[in-house]
């Protein structure tokens, strides 16, 4: 499933050095038709949906898919436990949310972080140290 970006996407190498090649994407700006250069996410996995416990404070499972940067898309999702997301994030894997768009596609959300509070680990996109999971605008299943 492709992830939609803002229209008129063009690659540039404006922040590259001899040692590294950073690929950025131009987005049209509302101010005077200028363009600005923004880095695109390149996560290992994307999360498309969440399932909560009965009091709605903790995510029990997510729908996760591997992200293919070369195609800017992801394949079929599989159900994974919240603990799997915590463990793999702490092992260095990067997750991003991809909320649905009205046209049936997806758009980039936010990076998923593990926030430890009082010995429990929560998955959040807002970074707040609040007891509870929060992946914002993802639909439930």
Short mmCIF file of N, CA and C in Angstrom, two decimals:
data_model
loop_
_atom_site.label_atom_id
_atom_site.label_comp_id
_atom_site.label_asym_id
_atom_site.label_seq_id
_atom_site.Cartn_x
_atom_site.Cartn_y
_atom_site.Cartn_z
N UNK A 1 0.85 -1.16 0.00
CA UNK A 1 0.00 0.00 0.00
C UNK A 1 0.90 1.23 0.00
N UNK A 2 0.78 2.14 -0.97
CA UNK A 2 1.62 3.33 -1.00
C UNK A 2 1.23 4.31 0.10
N UNK A 3 2.21 5.06 0.57
CA UNK A 3 1.96 6.10 1.56
C UNK A 3 1.99 7.43 0.83
N UNK A 4 0.92 8.18 0.92
CA UNK A 4 0.81 9.44 0.21
C UNK A 4 1.62 10.52 0.90
N UNK A 5 2.30 11.31 0.11
CA UNK A 5 3.01 12.48 0.59
C UNK A 5 2.33 13.69 -0.02
N UNK A 6 2.72 14.85 0.44
CA UNK A 6 2.19 16.06 -0.14
C UNK A 6 2.58 16.11 -1.61
N UNK A 7 1.71 16.60 -2.50
CA UNK A 7 2.00 16.61 -3.94
C UNK A 7 3.32 17.29 -4.30
N UNK A 8 3.77 17.08 -5.51
CA UNK A 8 4.98 17.64 -6.08
C UNK A 8 6.22 17.22 -5.31
N UNK A 9 6.40 15.94 -5.16
CA UNK A 9 7.55 15.42 -4.44
C UNK A 9 8.71 15.26 -5.42
N UNK A 10 9.85 15.85 -5.08
CA UNK A 10 11.05 15.78 -5.89
C UNK A 10 12.24 15.53 -4.99
N UNK A 11 13.07 14.57 -5.31
CA UNK A 11 14.24 14.31 -4.48
C UNK A 11 15.29 15.38 -4.71
N UNK A 12 16.02 15.70 -3.65
CA UNK A 12 17.18 16.59 -3.76
C UNK A 12 18.28 16.03 -2.89
N UNK A 13 19.46 16.48 -3.10
CA UNK A 13 20.58 16.03 -2.29
C UNK A 13 21.28 17.25 -1.68
N UNK A 14 20.47 18.18 -1.22
CA UNK A 14 20.98 19.46 -0.76
C UNK A 14 21.72 19.39 0.57
N UNK A 15 21.57 18.33 1.33
CA UNK A 15 22.23 18.21 2.63
C UNK A 15 23.26 17.08 2.63
N UNK A 16 23.74 16.69 1.47
CA UNK A 16 24.68 15.57 1.37
C UNK A 16 26.11 16.04 1.61
N UNK A 17 26.93 15.12 2.07
CA UNK A 17 28.37 15.36 2.19
C UNK A 17 29.07 14.24 1.44
N UNK A 18 30.39 14.30 1.40
CA UNK A 18 31.13 13.25 0.69
C UNK A 18 30.94 11.89 1.36
N UNK A 19 30.74 11.89 2.68
CA UNK A 19 30.60 10.64 3.42
C UNK A 19 29.17 10.11 3.45
N UNK A 20 28.21 11.00 3.40
CA UNK A 20 26.82 10.57 3.53
C UNK A 20 25.98 11.15 2.41
N UNK A 21 24.96 10.44 2.05
CA UNK A 21 24.01 10.92 1.05
C UNK A 21 22.65 10.96 1.72
N UNK A 22 22.18 12.15 1.97
CA UNK A 22 20.86 12.32 2.58
C UNK A 22 19.87 12.67 1.49
N UNK A 23 18.82 11.91 1.39
CA UNK A 23 17.80 12.20 0.39
C UNK A 23 16.65 12.90 1.10
N UNK A 24 16.31 14.06 0.62
CA UNK A 24 15.22 14.84 1.18
C UNK A 24 14.15 15.00 0.12
N UNK A 25 13.03 15.52 0.51
CA UNK A 25 11.93 15.69 -0.42
C UNK A 25 11.44 17.13 -0.37
N UNK A 26 11.21 17.72 -1.53
CA UNK A 26 10.68 19.08 -1.60
C UNK A 26 9.17 19.05 -1.46
N UNK A 27 8.65 19.92 -0.65
CA UNK A 27 7.21 20.11 -0.51
C UNK A 27 6.90 21.56 -0.85
N UNK A 28 5.82 21.80 -1.56
CA UNK A 28 5.45 23.18 -1.83
C UNK A 28 5.04 23.86 -0.53
N UNK A 29 5.44 25.10 -0.37
CA UNK A 29 5.06 25.86 0.81
C UNK A 29 3.91 26.79 0.46
N UNK A 30 3.08 27.08 1.43
CA UNK A 30 1.96 27.99 1.16
C UNK A 30 2.44 29.42 1.01
N UNK A 31 3.60 29.74 1.51
CA UNK A 31 4.12 31.10 1.45
C UNK A 31 4.82 31.35 0.12
N UNK A 32 4.28 32.16 -0.72
CA UNK A 32 4.91 32.63 -1.95
C UNK A 32 5.35 31.52 -2.89
N UNK A 33 4.76 30.37 -2.81
CA UNK A 33 5.10 29.28 -3.71
C UNK A 33 6.51 28.74 -3.54
N UNK A 34 7.16 29.05 -2.41
CA UNK A 34 8.51 28.55 -2.17
C UNK A 34 8.47 27.06 -1.89
N UNK A 35 9.63 26.44 -1.95
CA UNK A 35 9.73 25.03 -1.60
C UNK A 35 10.65 24.90 -0.40
N UNK A 36 10.36 23.92 0.44
CA UNK A 36 11.23 23.66 1.58
C UNK A 36 11.65 22.20 1.54
N UNK A 37 12.79 21.91 2.10
CA UNK A 37 13.36 20.58 2.04
C UNK A 37 13.13 19.88 3.38
N UNK A 38 12.46 18.72 3.35
CA UNK A 38 12.11 17.99 4.57
C UNK A 38 12.53 16.54 4.41
N UNK A 39 13.10 15.99 5.45
CA UNK A 39 13.50 14.58 5.45
C UNK A 39 12.27 13.68 5.51
N UNK A 40 12.27 12.61 4.73
CA UNK A 40 11.17 11.63 4.76
C UNK A 40 11.51 10.54 5.76
N UNK A 41 10.51 10.03 6.48
CA UNK A 41 10.77 8.91 7.39
C UNK A 41 11.24 7.67 6.63
N UNK A 42 12.01 6.87 7.30
CA UNK A 42 12.45 5.59 6.73
C UNK A 42 12.43 4.54 7.84
N UNK A 43 11.23 4.23 8.36
CA UNK A 43 11.15 3.29 9.48
C UNK A 43 11.32 1.85 9.01
N UNK A 44 11.52 0.97 9.97
CA UNK A 44 11.54 -0.46 9.69
C UNK A 44 10.12 -0.99 9.54
N UNK A 45 9.22 -0.44 10.36
CA UNK A 45 7.82 -0.89 10.38
C UNK A 45 6.87 0.29 10.45
N UNK A 46 5.66 0.07 9.95
CA UNK A 46 4.58 1.04 10.12
C UNK A 46 3.45 0.36 10.88
N UNK A 47 2.72 1.16 11.65
CA UNK A 47 1.55 0.67 12.39
C UNK A 47 0.32 1.34 11.80
N UNK A 48 -0.67 0.52 11.41
CA UNK A 48 -1.87 1.04 10.75
C UNK A 48 -3.11 1.06 11.63
N UNK A 49 -3.18 0.16 12.62
CA UNK A 49 -4.35 0.06 13.49
C UNK A 49 -3.93 -0.39 14.88
N UNK A 50 -4.79 -0.13 15.86
CA UNK A 50 -4.51 -0.52 17.24
C UNK A 50 -5.72 -1.19 17.87
N UNK A 51 -5.46 -2.02 18.86
CA UNK A 51 -6.52 -2.65 19.64
C UNK A 51 -6.21 -2.38 21.12
N UNK A 52 -7.19 -1.85 21.86
CA UNK A 52 -7.00 -1.47 23.26
C UNK A 52 -7.60 -2.48 24.22
N UNK A 53 -7.18 -2.40 25.49
CA UNK A 53 -7.79 -3.21 26.54
C UNK A 53 -9.16 -2.62 26.89
N UNK A 54 -9.84 -3.24 27.86
CA UNK A 54 -11.23 -2.86 28.17
C UNK A 54 -11.36 -1.44 28.71
N UNK A 55 -10.36 -0.93 29.44
CA UNK A 55 -10.49 0.45 29.94
C UNK A 55 -9.83 1.48 29.02
N UNK A 56 -9.37 1.03 27.88
CA UNK A 56 -8.87 1.91 26.81
C UNK A 56 -7.60 2.68 27.19
N UNK A 57 -6.82 2.16 28.14
CA UNK A 57 -5.60 2.85 28.54
C UNK A 57 -4.34 2.21 27.98
N UNK A 58 -4.46 0.94 27.59
CA UNK A 58 -3.30 0.23 27.09
C UNK A 58 -3.62 -0.48 25.77
N UNK A 59 -2.70 -0.33 24.84
CA UNK A 59 -2.83 -1.05 23.58
C UNK A 59 -2.47 -2.51 23.85
N UNK A 60 -3.26 -3.42 23.34
CA UNK A 60 -2.94 -4.85 23.50
C UNK A 60 -2.23 -5.38 22.26
N UNK A 61 -2.67 -4.94 21.07
CA UNK A 61 -2.10 -5.40 19.80
C UNK A 61 -2.12 -4.27 18.78
N UNK A 62 -1.28 -4.41 17.77
CA UNK A 62 -1.26 -3.46 16.65
C UNK A 62 -1.27 -4.25 15.35
N UNK A 63 -1.65 -3.60 14.27
CA UNK A 63 -1.48 -4.14 12.92
C UNK A 63 -0.21 -3.49 12.39
N UNK A 64 0.80 -4.31 12.10
CA UNK A 64 2.13 -3.84 11.72
C UNK A 64 2.51 -4.40 10.36
N UNK A 65 3.28 -3.61 9.60
CA UNK A 65 3.80 -4.06 8.31
C UNK A 65 5.22 -3.57 8.14
N UNK A 66 6.01 -4.32 7.37
CA UNK A 66 7.35 -3.87 7.03
C UNK A 66 7.25 -2.76 6.00
N UNK A 67 8.08 -1.73 6.16
CA UNK A 67 8.09 -0.60 5.25
C UNK A 67 9.18 -0.79 4.20
N UNK A 68 8.85 -0.53 2.94
CA UNK A 68 9.79 -0.62 1.82
C UNK A 68 10.11 0.79 1.35
N UNK A 69 11.26 1.31 1.76
CA UNK A 69 11.64 2.68 1.43
C UNK A 69 11.79 2.89 -0.07
N UNK A 70 12.29 1.89 -0.79
CA UNK A 70 12.50 2.06 -2.23
C UNK A 70 11.19 2.25 -2.98
N UNK A 71 10.11 1.73 -2.44
CA UNK A 71 8.79 1.86 -3.07
C UNK A 71 7.88 2.83 -2.33
N UNK A 72 8.34 3.36 -1.17
CA UNK A 72 7.51 4.19 -0.30
C UNK A 72 6.16 3.51 -0.06
N UNK A 73 6.22 2.24 0.34
CA UNK A 73 4.99 1.48 0.52
C UNK A 73 5.21 0.38 1.56
N UNK A 74 4.13 -0.27 1.91
CA UNK A 74 4.22 -1.41 2.81
C UNK A 74 3.28 -2.49 2.34
N UNK A 75 3.59 -3.71 2.74
CA UNK A 75 2.80 -4.86 2.33
C UNK A 75 1.70 -5.18 3.31
N UNK A 76 1.30 -6.44 3.36
CA UNK A 76 0.22 -6.86 4.25
C UNK A 76 0.60 -6.65 5.72
N UNK A 77 -0.39 -6.33 6.53
CA UNK A 77 -0.15 -6.17 7.96
C UNK A 77 -0.36 -7.49 8.69
N UNK A 78 0.31 -7.62 9.81
CA UNK A 78 0.12 -8.76 10.70
C UNK A 78 -0.12 -8.22 12.10
N UNK A 79 -0.81 -9.01 12.90
CA UNK A 79 -1.07 -8.59 14.27
C UNK A 79 0.14 -8.89 15.15
N UNK A 80 0.56 -7.89 15.92
CA UNK A 80 1.68 -8.05 16.85
C UNK A 80 1.26 -7.49 18.20
N UNK A 81 1.80 -8.07 19.25
CA UNK A 81 1.48 -7.61 20.60
C UNK A 81 2.19 -6.29 20.90
N UNK A 82 1.65 -5.57 21.85
CA UNK A 82 2.27 -4.34 22.32
C UNK A 82 3.70 -4.64 22.79
N UNK A 83 3.90 -5.76 23.48
CA UNK A 83 5.22 -6.12 23.98
C UNK A 83 6.21 -6.33 22.84
N UNK A 84 5.76 -6.87 21.72
CA UNK A 84 6.63 -7.03 20.55
C UNK A 84 7.10 -5.68 20.05
N UNK A 85 6.20 -4.69 20.01
CA UNK A 85 6.57 -3.34 19.58
C UNK A 85 7.58 -2.74 20.56
N UNK A 86 7.33 -2.89 21.85
CA UNK A 86 8.26 -2.39 22.87
C UNK A 86 9.64 -3.03 22.69
N UNK A 87 9.67 -4.36 22.64
CA UNK A 87 10.95 -5.08 22.53
C UNK A 87 11.72 -4.71 21.27
N UNK A 88 11.04 -4.67 20.14
CA UNK A 88 11.76 -4.38 18.89
C UNK A 88 12.19 -2.92 18.82
N UNK A 89 11.40 -2.00 19.39
CA UNK A 89 11.81 -0.60 19.44
C UNK A 89 13.06 -0.46 20.30
N UNK A 90 13.07 -1.12 21.44
CA UNK A 90 14.24 -1.06 22.31
C UNK A 90 15.46 -1.76 21.70
N UNK A 91 15.24 -2.63 20.73
CA UNK A 91 16.34 -3.30 20.02
C UNK A 91 16.84 -2.48 18.84
N UNK A 92 16.25 -1.30 18.62
CA UNK A 92 16.74 -0.42 17.57
C UNK A 92 15.87 -0.31 16.33
N UNK A 93 14.76 -1.05 16.28
CA UNK A 93 13.86 -0.94 15.14
C UNK A 93 13.01 0.31 15.28
N UNK A 94 12.76 0.97 14.16
CA UNK A 94 11.98 2.21 14.17
C UNK A 94 10.58 1.97 13.63
N UNK A 95 9.61 2.55 14.32
CA UNK A 95 8.20 2.46 13.94
C UNK A 95 7.65 3.85 13.67
N UNK A 96 6.74 3.94 12.71
CA UNK A 96 5.96 5.15 12.46
C UNK A 96 4.50 4.76 12.33
N UNK A 97 3.63 5.66 12.74
CA UNK A 97 2.21 5.44 12.49
C UNK A 97 1.90 5.91 11.08
N UNK A 98 0.93 5.27 10.44
CA UNK A 98 0.46 5.70 9.12
C UNK A 98 -1.08 5.73 9.17
N UNK A 99 -1.64 6.87 9.57
CA UNK A 99 -3.10 6.98 9.63
C UNK A 99 -3.73 6.93 8.24
N UNK A 100 -4.95 6.45 8.16
CA UNK A 100 -5.63 6.40 6.86
C UNK A 100 -6.02 7.78 6.37
N UNK A 101 -6.02 7.93 5.05
CA UNK A 101 -6.54 9.15 4.41
C UNK A 101 -7.95 8.86 3.94
N UNK A 102 -8.69 9.89 3.66
CA UNK A 102 -10.07 9.75 3.20
C UNK A 102 -10.21 9.02 1.88
N UNK A 103 -9.15 8.99 1.07
CA UNK A 103 -9.24 8.36 -0.26
C UNK A 103 -8.89 6.88 -0.23
N UNK A 104 -8.75 6.30 0.96
CA UNK A 104 -8.41 4.89 1.07
C UNK A 104 -6.93 4.61 1.20
N UNK A 105 -6.10 5.64 1.08
CA UNK A 105 -4.66 5.48 1.23
C UNK A 105 -4.22 5.78 2.65
N UNK A 106 -2.95 6.01 2.81
CA UNK A 106 -2.36 6.30 4.10
C UNK A 106 -1.47 7.53 3.99
N UNK A 107 -1.19 8.15 5.12
CA UNK A 107 -0.27 9.28 5.18
C UNK A 107 0.67 9.09 6.36
N UNK A 108 1.81 9.78 6.36
CA UNK A 108 2.75 9.65 7.47
C UNK A 108 2.17 10.24 8.73
N UNK A 109 2.35 9.51 9.82
CA UNK A 109 1.98 10.00 11.14
C UNK A 109 3.25 10.41 11.88
N UNK A 110 3.46 9.81 13.06
CA UNK A 110 4.60 10.17 13.90
C UNK A 110 5.42 8.95 14.28
N UNK A 111 6.63 9.23 14.73
CA UNK A 111 7.52 8.20 15.23
C UNK A 111 6.97 7.65 16.55
N UNK A 112 7.09 6.34 16.74
CA UNK A 112 6.61 5.68 17.96
C UNK A 112 7.78 5.55 18.93
N UNK A 113 7.55 5.95 20.18
CA UNK A 113 8.57 5.88 21.22
C UNK A 113 8.10 4.98 22.35
N UNK A 114 9.06 4.44 23.09
CA UNK A 114 8.76 3.69 24.31
C UNK A 114 9.01 4.63 25.48
N UNK A 115 7.99 4.82 26.31
CA UNK A 115 8.08 5.71 27.47
C UNK A 115 7.92 4.88 28.74
N UNK A 116 9.00 4.73 29.54
CA UNK A 116 8.87 3.97 30.79
C UNK A 116 8.31 4.84 31.91
N UNK A 117 7.31 4.32 32.62
CA UNK A 117 6.72 5.02 33.76
C UNK A 117 6.46 4.00 34.86
N UNK A 118 7.06 4.22 36.01
CA UNK A 118 6.87 3.35 37.17
C UNK A 118 7.03 1.87 36.84
N UNK A 119 8.05 1.52 36.07
CA UNK A 119 8.33 0.13 35.77
C UNK A 119 7.54 -0.46 34.62
N UNK A 120 6.59 0.29 34.07
CA UNK A 120 5.82 -0.19 32.91
C UNK A 120 6.22 0.62 31.69
N UNK A 121 6.21 -0.03 30.53
CA UNK A 121 6.62 0.64 29.29
C UNK A 121 5.40 0.86 28.41
N UNK A 122 5.25 2.10 27.94
CA UNK A 122 4.12 2.48 27.11
C UNK A 122 4.63 2.87 25.73
N UNK A 123 3.78 2.68 24.71
CA UNK A 123 4.14 3.13 23.36
C UNK A 123 3.31 4.37 23.04
N UNK A 124 4.02 5.42 22.65
CA UNK A 124 3.37 6.72 22.44
C UNK A 124 4.01 7.43 21.24
N UNK A 125 3.24 8.32 20.64
CA UNK A 125 3.79 9.18 19.59
C UNK A 125 4.02 10.59 20.10
N UNK A 126 3.46 10.95 21.24
CA UNK A 126 3.57 12.32 21.72
C UNK A 126 4.71 12.54 22.71
N UNK A 127 5.36 11.48 23.19
CA UNK A 127 6.48 11.61 24.10
C UNK A 127 6.10 11.99 25.52
N UNK A 128 4.83 12.22 25.80
CA UNK A 128 4.40 12.61 27.15
C UNK A 128 4.58 11.45 28.11
N UNK A 129 5.01 11.77 29.31
CA UNK A 129 5.17 10.75 30.34
C UNK A 129 3.85 10.57 31.07
N UNK A 130 2.88 10.04 30.37
CA UNK A 130 1.55 9.80 30.89
C UNK A 130 1.32 8.30 30.89
N UNK A 131 0.76 7.80 32.00
CA UNK A 131 0.53 6.36 32.10
C UNK A 131 -0.59 5.96 31.16
N UNK A 132 -0.24 5.37 30.06
CA UNK A 132 -1.19 4.95 29.04
C UNK A 132 -0.55 5.00 27.67
N UNK A 133 -1.02 4.16 26.78
CA UNK A 133 -0.52 4.16 25.41
C UNK A 133 -1.27 5.20 24.60
N UNK A 134 -0.59 5.76 23.59
CA UNK A 134 -1.23 6.75 22.75
C UNK A 134 -0.57 6.75 21.38
N UNK A 135 -1.27 6.21 20.39
CA UNK A 135 -0.79 6.28 19.01
C UNK A 135 -1.71 7.17 18.19
N UNK A 136 -2.30 8.14 18.85
CA UNK A 136 -3.12 9.20 18.28
C UNK A 136 -4.18 8.73 17.32
N UNK A 137 -4.13 9.17 16.08
CA UNK A 137 -5.28 9.04 15.18
C UNK A 137 -5.44 7.70 14.47
N UNK A 138 -4.78 6.66 14.95
CA UNK A 138 -4.94 5.36 14.30
C UNK A 138 -6.29 4.75 14.62
N UNK A 139 -6.92 4.13 13.63
CA UNK A 139 -8.21 3.47 13.89
C UNK A 139 -8.03 2.22 14.75
N UNK A 140 -9.11 1.86 15.42
CA UNK A 140 -9.11 0.65 16.24
C UNK A 140 -9.65 -0.52 15.43
N UNK A 141 -9.26 -1.71 15.84
CA UNK A 141 -9.81 -2.93 15.24
C UNK A 141 -10.18 -3.90 16.32
#
